[in-house]
Coordinates of C-alpha atoms in Angstrom, one line a residue:
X209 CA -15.8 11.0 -9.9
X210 CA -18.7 13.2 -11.7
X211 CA -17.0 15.1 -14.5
X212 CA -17.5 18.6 -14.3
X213 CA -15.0 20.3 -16.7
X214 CA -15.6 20.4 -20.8
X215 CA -12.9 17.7 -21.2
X216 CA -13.9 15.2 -18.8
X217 CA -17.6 15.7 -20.1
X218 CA -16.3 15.0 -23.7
X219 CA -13.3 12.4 -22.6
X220 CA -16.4 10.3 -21.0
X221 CA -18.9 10.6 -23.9
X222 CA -15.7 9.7 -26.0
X223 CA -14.9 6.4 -23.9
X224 CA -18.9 5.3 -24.1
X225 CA -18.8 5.7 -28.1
X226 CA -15.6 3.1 -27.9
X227 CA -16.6 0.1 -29.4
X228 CA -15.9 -2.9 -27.1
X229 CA -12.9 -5.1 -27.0
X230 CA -13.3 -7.5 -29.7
X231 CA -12.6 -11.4 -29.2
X232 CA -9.9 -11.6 -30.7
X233 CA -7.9 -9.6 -28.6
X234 CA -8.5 -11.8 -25.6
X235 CA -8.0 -15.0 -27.8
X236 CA -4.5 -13.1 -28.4
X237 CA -3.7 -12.5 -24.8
X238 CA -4.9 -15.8 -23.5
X239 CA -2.1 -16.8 -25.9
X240 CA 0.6 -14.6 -25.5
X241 CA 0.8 -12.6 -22.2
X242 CA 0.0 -16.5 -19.9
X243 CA 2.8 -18.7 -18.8
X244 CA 2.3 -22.9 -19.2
X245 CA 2.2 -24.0 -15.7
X246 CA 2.8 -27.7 -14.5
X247 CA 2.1 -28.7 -10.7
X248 CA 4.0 -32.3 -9.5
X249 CA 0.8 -34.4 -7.7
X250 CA 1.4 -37.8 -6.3
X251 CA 4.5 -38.8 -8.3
X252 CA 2.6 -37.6 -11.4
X253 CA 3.6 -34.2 -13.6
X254 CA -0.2 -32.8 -14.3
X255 CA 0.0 -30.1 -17.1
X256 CA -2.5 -27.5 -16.6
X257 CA -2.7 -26.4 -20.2
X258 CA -3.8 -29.5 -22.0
X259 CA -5.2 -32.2 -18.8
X260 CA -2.3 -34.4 -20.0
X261 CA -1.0 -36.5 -16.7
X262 CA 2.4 -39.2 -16.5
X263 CA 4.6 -40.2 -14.6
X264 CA 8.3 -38.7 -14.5
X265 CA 11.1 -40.5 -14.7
X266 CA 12.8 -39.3 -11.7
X267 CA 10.0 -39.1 -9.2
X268 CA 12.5 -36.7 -6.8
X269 CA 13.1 -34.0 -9.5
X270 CA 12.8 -31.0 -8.8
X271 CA 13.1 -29.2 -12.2
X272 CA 11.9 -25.6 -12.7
X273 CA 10.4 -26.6 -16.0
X274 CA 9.9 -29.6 -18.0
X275 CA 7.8 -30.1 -21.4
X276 CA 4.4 -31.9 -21.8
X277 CA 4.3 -34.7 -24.4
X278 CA 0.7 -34.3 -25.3
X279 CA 0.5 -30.3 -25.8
X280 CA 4.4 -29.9 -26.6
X281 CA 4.5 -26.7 -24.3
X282 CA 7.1 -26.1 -22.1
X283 CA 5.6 -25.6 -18.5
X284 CA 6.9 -23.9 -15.8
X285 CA 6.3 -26.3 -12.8
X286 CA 4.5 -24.6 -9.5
X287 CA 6.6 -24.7 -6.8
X288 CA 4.2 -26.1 -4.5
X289 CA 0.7 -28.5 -4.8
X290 CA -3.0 -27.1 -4.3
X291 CA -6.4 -27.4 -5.5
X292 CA -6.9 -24.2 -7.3
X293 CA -3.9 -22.3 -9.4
X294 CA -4.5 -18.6 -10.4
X295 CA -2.5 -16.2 -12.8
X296 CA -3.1 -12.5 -13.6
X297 CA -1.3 -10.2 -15.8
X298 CA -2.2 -7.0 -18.0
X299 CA -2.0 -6.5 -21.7
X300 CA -2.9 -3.0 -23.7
X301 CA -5.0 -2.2 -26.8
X302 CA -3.6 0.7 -28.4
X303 CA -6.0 3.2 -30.0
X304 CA -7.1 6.5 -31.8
X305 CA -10.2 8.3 -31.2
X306 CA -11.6 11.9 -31.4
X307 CA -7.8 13.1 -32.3
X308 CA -6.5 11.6 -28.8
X309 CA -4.3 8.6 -28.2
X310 CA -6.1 6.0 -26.1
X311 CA -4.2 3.4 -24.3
X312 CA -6.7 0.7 -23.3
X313 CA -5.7 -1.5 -20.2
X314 CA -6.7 -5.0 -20.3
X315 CA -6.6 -7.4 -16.5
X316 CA -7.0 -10.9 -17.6
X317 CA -7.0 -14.3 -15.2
X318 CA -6.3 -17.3 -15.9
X319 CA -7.8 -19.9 -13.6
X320 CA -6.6 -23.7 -13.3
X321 CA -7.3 -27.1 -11.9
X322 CA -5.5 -30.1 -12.7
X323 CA -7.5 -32.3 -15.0
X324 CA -9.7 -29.3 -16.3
X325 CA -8.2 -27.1 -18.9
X326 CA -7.9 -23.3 -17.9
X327 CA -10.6 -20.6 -18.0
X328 CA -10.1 -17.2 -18.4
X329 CA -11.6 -13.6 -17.2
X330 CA -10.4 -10.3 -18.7
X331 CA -11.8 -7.2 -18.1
X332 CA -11.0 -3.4 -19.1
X333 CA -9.8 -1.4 -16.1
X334 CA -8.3 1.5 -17.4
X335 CA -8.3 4.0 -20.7
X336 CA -5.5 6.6 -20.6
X337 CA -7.0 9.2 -22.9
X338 CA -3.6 11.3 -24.0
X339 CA -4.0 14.6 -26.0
X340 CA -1.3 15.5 -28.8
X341 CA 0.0 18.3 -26.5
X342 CA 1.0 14.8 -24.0
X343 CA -1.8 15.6 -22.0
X344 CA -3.2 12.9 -20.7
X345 CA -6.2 11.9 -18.1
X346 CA -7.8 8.6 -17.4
X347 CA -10.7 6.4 -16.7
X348 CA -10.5 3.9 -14.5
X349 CA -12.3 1.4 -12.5
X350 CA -13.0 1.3 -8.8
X351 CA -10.5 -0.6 -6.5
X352 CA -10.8 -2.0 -2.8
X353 CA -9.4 1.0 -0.6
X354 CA -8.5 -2.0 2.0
X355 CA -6.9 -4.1 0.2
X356 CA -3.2 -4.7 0.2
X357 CA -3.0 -4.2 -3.2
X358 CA -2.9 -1.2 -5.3
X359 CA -5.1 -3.1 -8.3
X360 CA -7.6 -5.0 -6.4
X361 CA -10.6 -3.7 -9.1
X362 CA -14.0 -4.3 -8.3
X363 CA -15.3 -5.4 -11.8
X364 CA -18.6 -4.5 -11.5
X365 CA -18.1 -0.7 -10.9
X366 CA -17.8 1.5 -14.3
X367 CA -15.3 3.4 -16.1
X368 CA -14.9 6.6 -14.2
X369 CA -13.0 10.2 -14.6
X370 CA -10.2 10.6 -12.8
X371 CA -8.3 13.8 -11.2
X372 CA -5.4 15.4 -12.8
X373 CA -2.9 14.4 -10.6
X374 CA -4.4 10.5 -10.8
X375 CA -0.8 10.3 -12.6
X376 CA 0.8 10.2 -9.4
X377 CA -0.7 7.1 -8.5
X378 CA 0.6 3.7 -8.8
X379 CA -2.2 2.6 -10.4
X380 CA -1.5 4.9 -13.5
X381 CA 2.1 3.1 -14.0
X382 CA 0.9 -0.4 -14.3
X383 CA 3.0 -1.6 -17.1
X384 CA 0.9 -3.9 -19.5
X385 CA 3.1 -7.0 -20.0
X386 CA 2.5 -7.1 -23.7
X387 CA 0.5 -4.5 -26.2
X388 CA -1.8 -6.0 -28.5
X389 CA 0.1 -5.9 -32.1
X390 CA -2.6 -4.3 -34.0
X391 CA -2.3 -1.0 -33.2
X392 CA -3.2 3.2 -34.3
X393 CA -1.2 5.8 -32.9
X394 CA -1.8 9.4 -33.6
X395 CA 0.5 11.2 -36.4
X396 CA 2.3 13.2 -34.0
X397 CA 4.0 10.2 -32.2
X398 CA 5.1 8.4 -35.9
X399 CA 7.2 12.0 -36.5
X400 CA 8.2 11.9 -32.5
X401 CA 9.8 8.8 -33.1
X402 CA 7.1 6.4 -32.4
X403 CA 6.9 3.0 -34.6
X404 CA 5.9 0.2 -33.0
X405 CA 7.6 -1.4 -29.9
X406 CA 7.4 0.4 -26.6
X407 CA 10.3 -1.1 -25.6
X408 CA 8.9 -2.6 -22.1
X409 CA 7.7 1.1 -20.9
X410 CA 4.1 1.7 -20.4
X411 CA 2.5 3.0 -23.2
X412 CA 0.9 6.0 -21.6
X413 CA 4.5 7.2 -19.8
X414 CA 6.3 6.9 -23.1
X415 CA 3.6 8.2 -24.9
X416 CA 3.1 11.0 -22.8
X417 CA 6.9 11.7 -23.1
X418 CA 7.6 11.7 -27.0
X419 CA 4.9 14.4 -26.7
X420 CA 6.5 16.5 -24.0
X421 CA 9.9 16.0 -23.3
X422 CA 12.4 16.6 -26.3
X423 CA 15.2 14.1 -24.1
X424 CA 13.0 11.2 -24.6
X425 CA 12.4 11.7 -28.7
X426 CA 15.9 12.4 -29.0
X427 CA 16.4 9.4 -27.3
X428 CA 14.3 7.1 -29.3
X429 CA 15.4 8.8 -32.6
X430 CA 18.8 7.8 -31.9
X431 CA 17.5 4.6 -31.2
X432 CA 19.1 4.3 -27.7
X433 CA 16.6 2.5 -26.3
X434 CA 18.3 1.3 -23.0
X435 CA 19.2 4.8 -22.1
X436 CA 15.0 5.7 -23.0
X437 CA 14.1 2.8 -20.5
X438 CA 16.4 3.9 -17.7
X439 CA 15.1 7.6 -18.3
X440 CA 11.8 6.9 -18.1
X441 CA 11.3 4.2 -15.8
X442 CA 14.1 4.7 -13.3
X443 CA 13.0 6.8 -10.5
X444 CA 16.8 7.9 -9.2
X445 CA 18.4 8.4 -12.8
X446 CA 20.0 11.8 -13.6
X447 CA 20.0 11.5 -17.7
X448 CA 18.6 15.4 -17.3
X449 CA 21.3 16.7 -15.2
X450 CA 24.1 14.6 -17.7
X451 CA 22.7 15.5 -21.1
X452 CA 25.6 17.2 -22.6
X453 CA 27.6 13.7 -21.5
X454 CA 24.7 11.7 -22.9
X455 CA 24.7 13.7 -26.3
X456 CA 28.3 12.9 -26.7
X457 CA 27.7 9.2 -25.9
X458 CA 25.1 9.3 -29.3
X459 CA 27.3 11.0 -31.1
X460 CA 30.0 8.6 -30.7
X461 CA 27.7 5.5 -30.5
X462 CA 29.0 4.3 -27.6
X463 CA 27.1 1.6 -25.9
X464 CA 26.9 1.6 -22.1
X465 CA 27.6 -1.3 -20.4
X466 CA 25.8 -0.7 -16.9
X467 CA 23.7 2.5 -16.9
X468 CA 24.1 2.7 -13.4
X469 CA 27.9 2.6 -13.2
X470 CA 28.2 5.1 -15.8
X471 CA 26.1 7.6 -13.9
X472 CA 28.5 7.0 -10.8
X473 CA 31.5 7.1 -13.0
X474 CA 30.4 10.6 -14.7
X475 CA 29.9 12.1 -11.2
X476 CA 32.9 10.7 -10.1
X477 CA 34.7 13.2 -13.6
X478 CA 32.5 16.1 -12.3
X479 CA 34.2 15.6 -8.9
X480 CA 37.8 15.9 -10.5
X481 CA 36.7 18.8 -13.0
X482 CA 37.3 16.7 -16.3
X483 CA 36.0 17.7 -19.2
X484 CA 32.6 15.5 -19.4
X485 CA 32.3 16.0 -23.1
X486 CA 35.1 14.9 -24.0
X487 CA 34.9 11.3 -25.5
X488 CA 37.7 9.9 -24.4
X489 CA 36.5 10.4 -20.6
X490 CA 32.7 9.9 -20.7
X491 CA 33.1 6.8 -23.4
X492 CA 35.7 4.4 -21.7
X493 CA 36.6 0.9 -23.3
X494 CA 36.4 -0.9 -20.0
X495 CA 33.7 1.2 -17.7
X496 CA 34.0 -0.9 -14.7
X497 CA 37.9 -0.2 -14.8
X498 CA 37.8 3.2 -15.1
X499 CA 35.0 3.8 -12.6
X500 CA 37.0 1.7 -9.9
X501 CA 39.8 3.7 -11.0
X502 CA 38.6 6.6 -10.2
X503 CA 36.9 5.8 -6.8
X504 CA 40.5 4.4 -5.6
X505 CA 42.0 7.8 -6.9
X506 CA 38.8 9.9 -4.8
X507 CA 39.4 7.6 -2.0
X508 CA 42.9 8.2 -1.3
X509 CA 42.8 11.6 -1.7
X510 CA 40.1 11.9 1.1
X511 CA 42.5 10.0 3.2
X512 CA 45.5 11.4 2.3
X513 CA 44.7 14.8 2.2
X514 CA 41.6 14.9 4.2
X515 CA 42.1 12.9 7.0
X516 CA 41.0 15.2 9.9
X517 CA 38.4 16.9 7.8
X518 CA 37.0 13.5 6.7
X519 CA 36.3 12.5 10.5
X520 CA 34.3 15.9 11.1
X521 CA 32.2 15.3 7.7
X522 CA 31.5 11.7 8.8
X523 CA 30.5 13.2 12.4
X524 CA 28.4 15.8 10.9
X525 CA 27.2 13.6 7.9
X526 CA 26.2 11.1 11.1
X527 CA 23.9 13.7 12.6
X528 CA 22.2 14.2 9.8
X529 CA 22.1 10.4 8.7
X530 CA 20.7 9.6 11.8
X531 CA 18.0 12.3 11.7
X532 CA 16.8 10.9 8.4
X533 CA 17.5 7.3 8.4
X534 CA 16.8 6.6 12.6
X535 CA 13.5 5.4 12.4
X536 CA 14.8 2.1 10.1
X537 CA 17.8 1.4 12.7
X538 CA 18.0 -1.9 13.9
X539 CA 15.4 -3.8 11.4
X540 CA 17.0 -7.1 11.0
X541 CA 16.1 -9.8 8.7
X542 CA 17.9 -13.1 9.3
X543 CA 17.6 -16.6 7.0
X544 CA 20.1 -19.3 8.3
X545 CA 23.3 -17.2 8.5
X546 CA 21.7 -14.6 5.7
X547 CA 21.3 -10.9 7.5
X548 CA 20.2 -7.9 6.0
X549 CA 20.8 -4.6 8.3
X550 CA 20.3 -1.2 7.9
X551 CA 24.0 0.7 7.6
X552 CA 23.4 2.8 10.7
X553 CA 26.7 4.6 10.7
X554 CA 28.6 6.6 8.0
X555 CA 32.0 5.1 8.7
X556 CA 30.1 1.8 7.8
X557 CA 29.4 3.7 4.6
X558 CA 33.6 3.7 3.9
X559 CA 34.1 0.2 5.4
X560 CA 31.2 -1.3 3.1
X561 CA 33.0 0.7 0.1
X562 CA 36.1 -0.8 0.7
X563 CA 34.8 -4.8 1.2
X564 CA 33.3 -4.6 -1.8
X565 CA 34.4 -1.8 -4.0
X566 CA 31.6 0.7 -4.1
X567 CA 31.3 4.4 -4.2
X568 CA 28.2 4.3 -1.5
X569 CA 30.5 6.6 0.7
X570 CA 32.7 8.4 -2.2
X571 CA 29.4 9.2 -3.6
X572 CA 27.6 10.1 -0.4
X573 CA 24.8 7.2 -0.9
X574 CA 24.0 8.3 3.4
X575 CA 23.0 11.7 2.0
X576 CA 19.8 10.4 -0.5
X577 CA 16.7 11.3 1.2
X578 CA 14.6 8.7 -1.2
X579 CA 17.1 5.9 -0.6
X580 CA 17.9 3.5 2.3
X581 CA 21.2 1.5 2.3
X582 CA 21.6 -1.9 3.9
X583 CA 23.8 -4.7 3.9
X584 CA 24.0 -8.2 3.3
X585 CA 26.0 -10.9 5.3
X586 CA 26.6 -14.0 5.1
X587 CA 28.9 -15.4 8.9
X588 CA 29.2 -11.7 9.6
X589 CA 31.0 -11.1 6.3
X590 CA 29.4 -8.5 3.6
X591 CA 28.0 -9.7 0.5
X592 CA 26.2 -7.3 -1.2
X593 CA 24.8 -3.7 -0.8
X594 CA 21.7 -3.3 -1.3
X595 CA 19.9 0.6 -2.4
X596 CA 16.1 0.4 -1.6
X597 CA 14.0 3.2 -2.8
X598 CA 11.4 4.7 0.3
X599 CA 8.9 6.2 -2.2
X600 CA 8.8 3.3 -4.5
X601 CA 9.4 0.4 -2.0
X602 CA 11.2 -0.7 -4.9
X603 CA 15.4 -2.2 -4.5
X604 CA 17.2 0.1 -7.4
X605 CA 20.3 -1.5 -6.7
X606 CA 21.8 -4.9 -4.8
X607 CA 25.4 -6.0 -6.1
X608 CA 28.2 -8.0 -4.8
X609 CA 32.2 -7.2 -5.1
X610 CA 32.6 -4.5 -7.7
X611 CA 29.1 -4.6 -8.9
X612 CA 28.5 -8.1 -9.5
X613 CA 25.7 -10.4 -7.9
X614 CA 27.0 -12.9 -5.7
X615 CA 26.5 -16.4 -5.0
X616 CA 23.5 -15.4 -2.6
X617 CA 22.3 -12.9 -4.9
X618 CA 19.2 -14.5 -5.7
X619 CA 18.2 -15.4 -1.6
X620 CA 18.9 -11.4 -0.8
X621 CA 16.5 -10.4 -2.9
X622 CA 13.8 -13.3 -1.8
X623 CA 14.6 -12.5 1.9
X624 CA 14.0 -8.5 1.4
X625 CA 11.1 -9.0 -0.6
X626 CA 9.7 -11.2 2.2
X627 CA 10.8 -8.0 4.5
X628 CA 9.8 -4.9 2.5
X629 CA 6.5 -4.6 4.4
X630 CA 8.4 -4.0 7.6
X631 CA 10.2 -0.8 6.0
X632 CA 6.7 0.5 5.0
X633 CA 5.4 0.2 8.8
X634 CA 8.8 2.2 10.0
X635 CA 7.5 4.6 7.8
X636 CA 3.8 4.3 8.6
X637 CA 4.4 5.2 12.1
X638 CA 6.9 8.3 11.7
X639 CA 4.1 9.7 9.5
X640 CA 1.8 9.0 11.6
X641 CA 4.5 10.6 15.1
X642 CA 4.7 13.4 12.8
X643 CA 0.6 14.1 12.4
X644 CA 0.3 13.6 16.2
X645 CA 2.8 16.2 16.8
X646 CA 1.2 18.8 14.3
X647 CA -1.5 18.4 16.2

């Protein structure tokens, strides 16, 4: 893009005056942000960090990791044998320059061969150049439009301007694995809170939020950290809409188990009108007891009191369920006796509720627009639920019997990841049903 306004003119004559990335820093990452890999060839360990090869002394293991002799690292062993072994990962330079906060993105490979020791490529891809009013625009590199990745970069284009709303794109929330400890920061972000960890937020959203949002400084002042992280980073969190609640959780330092929980278990007190801030309601000792608490009291009076009334909701709820959520009905995805469904029914909602002791239907989880519910079995039996954003693609929640992972937790998640492109097509092909009708 061709700046055109005064900023962008002076934000790109400001990024060619940058000095380049020193050395040093790449010495640093190839260091820090890289994992020690290990491959198992023909009976033999081969450590990819140091050349070293021997023999184990169970030639069947199957180990996750194990530890090289020669280097002393501990390598994390590939989980399958090739020529070639590749590993990318971001780091960030953090920066000051002509009274605006620049937060320099670093892409850096890390290429390797048994019986060669690695090689490395890094490369700057973006500068996000953020004004003390938390403004903030960015350069960025060219990527490959058809490409199944959002950061395929083609190196060799330059450092380009990009639109305002450039924040909207994934590209902008690439979270740099690790910052680069020597670092400047402007003033205003030291008496915002600022010090020196970014608590595993990108730099430029928490930046851009100590600048403008008084939630997120309060929140760092009072060093809850957790609570900044699920604020920030969390796409479905309501920290905003329970303020008062939260202030009275600082107040009282009370730490929160399960973020998540206690968001359910506050709406569950606005449902029976208690007084949310109170401490003795919105800081339980035991959370998990006092949110299942509650969604058994909700749940019986529904059926108690509600019993015809209930059926009409769920038949009216059902309409509109199936309005949003038809177009994902009967995706499927099986491993062995593993399934993942959709929940195409409402009164699915209730039964999957009461398996596993949710709130998905005393919290009206068919209603979220942004979210689609499915469920795991294993013989026919539920599992987990699982809470899959649309506009993310990303799985904001997947828990067992009263919110713990089961057995299978860790297969779930491998078999919807495997799966997630098939959501995007269902989606792909309403928008594109929808275009064809406009037309």
């Amino acid at each position: 893009m061709i700046p055109k306004t005064h900023i962008e003119k002076q934000l790109t004559a400001l990024s060619a005056s940058l000095a380049p990335i020193e050395p040093k820093v790449f010495a640093w990452a190839e260091k820090n942000i890289f994992l020690k890999w290990g491959v198992l060839s023909r009976s033999k360990f081969h450590c990819l960090e140091c050349t070293h090869v021997w023999k184990p002394a169970c030639p069947n293991t199957s180990s996750k990791y194990t530890a090289c002799a020669a280097c002393g690292g501990k390598l994390k062993m590939q989980p399958y044998n090739q020529v070639r072994f590749r590993e990318m990962d971001y780091c960030a330079l953090l920066q000051t320059c002509g009274g605006f906060q620049v937060v320099r993105i670093i892409c850096s490979y890390k290429h390797m061969k048994k019986n060669l020791t690695p090689t490395y490529f890094h490369n700057e891809v973006m500068q996000h150049w953020i004004s003390p009013k938390g403004e903030v625009r960015t350069l960025s590199l060219s990527v490959n439009v058809f490409a199944q990745t959002c950061d395929a970069w083609k190196f060799y284009s330059c450092l380009e301007i990009k639109p305002k709303d450039f924040a909207l794109n994934a590209k902008y929330r690439i979270n740099p694995y690790k910052v680069y400890p020597q670092i400047s920061v402007l003033p205003v972000l030291r008496r915002n809170g600022f010090k020196s960890s970014v608590f595993g937020i990108a730099p430029q959203i928490l930046f851009t939020a100590l600048l403008n949002d008084s939630i997120a400084e309060t929140l760092l002042k009072a060093k809850q950290t957790a609570l900044l992280q699920h604020y920030l980073c969390r796409p479905n969190q309501e920290i905003k809409r329970n303020w008062q609640t939260v202030k009275t959780v600082i107040k009282n330092g009370y730490k929160i188990a399960d973020l998540k929980i206690w968001e359910d278990y506050i709406e569950l007190l606005r449902y029976f009108k208690k007084d949310l801030s109170n401490p003795l309601f919105v800081c339980p000792e035991n959370l998990q007891q006092a949110h299942d608490h509650l969604v058994k009291k909700k749940r019986e009076l529904l059926r108690k009191k509600k019993i015809h009334e209930l059926r009409l909701e769920i038949e009216k709820a059902q309409k509109k369920y199936r309005s949003d959520k038809q177009r994902f009905f009967g995706l499927l995805f099986q491993d062995k006796q593993l399934t993942i469904s959709v929940i195409e029914n409402v009164k699915d909602f209730m039964q999957q509720g009461d398996d596993l002791g949710h709130c998905i239907f005393t919290n009206e989880y068919y209603a979220k627009k942004d979210s689609l519910i499915l469920s795991a079995k294993i013989g026919g039996q539920s599992v987990e639920t699982i809470e899959v954003s649309l506009s993310r693609m990303q799985v904001l929640q997947c828990s067992g019997e009263k919110h713990n992972p089961s057995r299978h937790h860790k297969q779930i998640l491998h078999l919807l990841d495997q799966n997630l492109y098939q959501i995007r097509e269902r989606m792909k092909k309403r928008k594109k049903a929808v275009a064809d009708q406009s037309r």
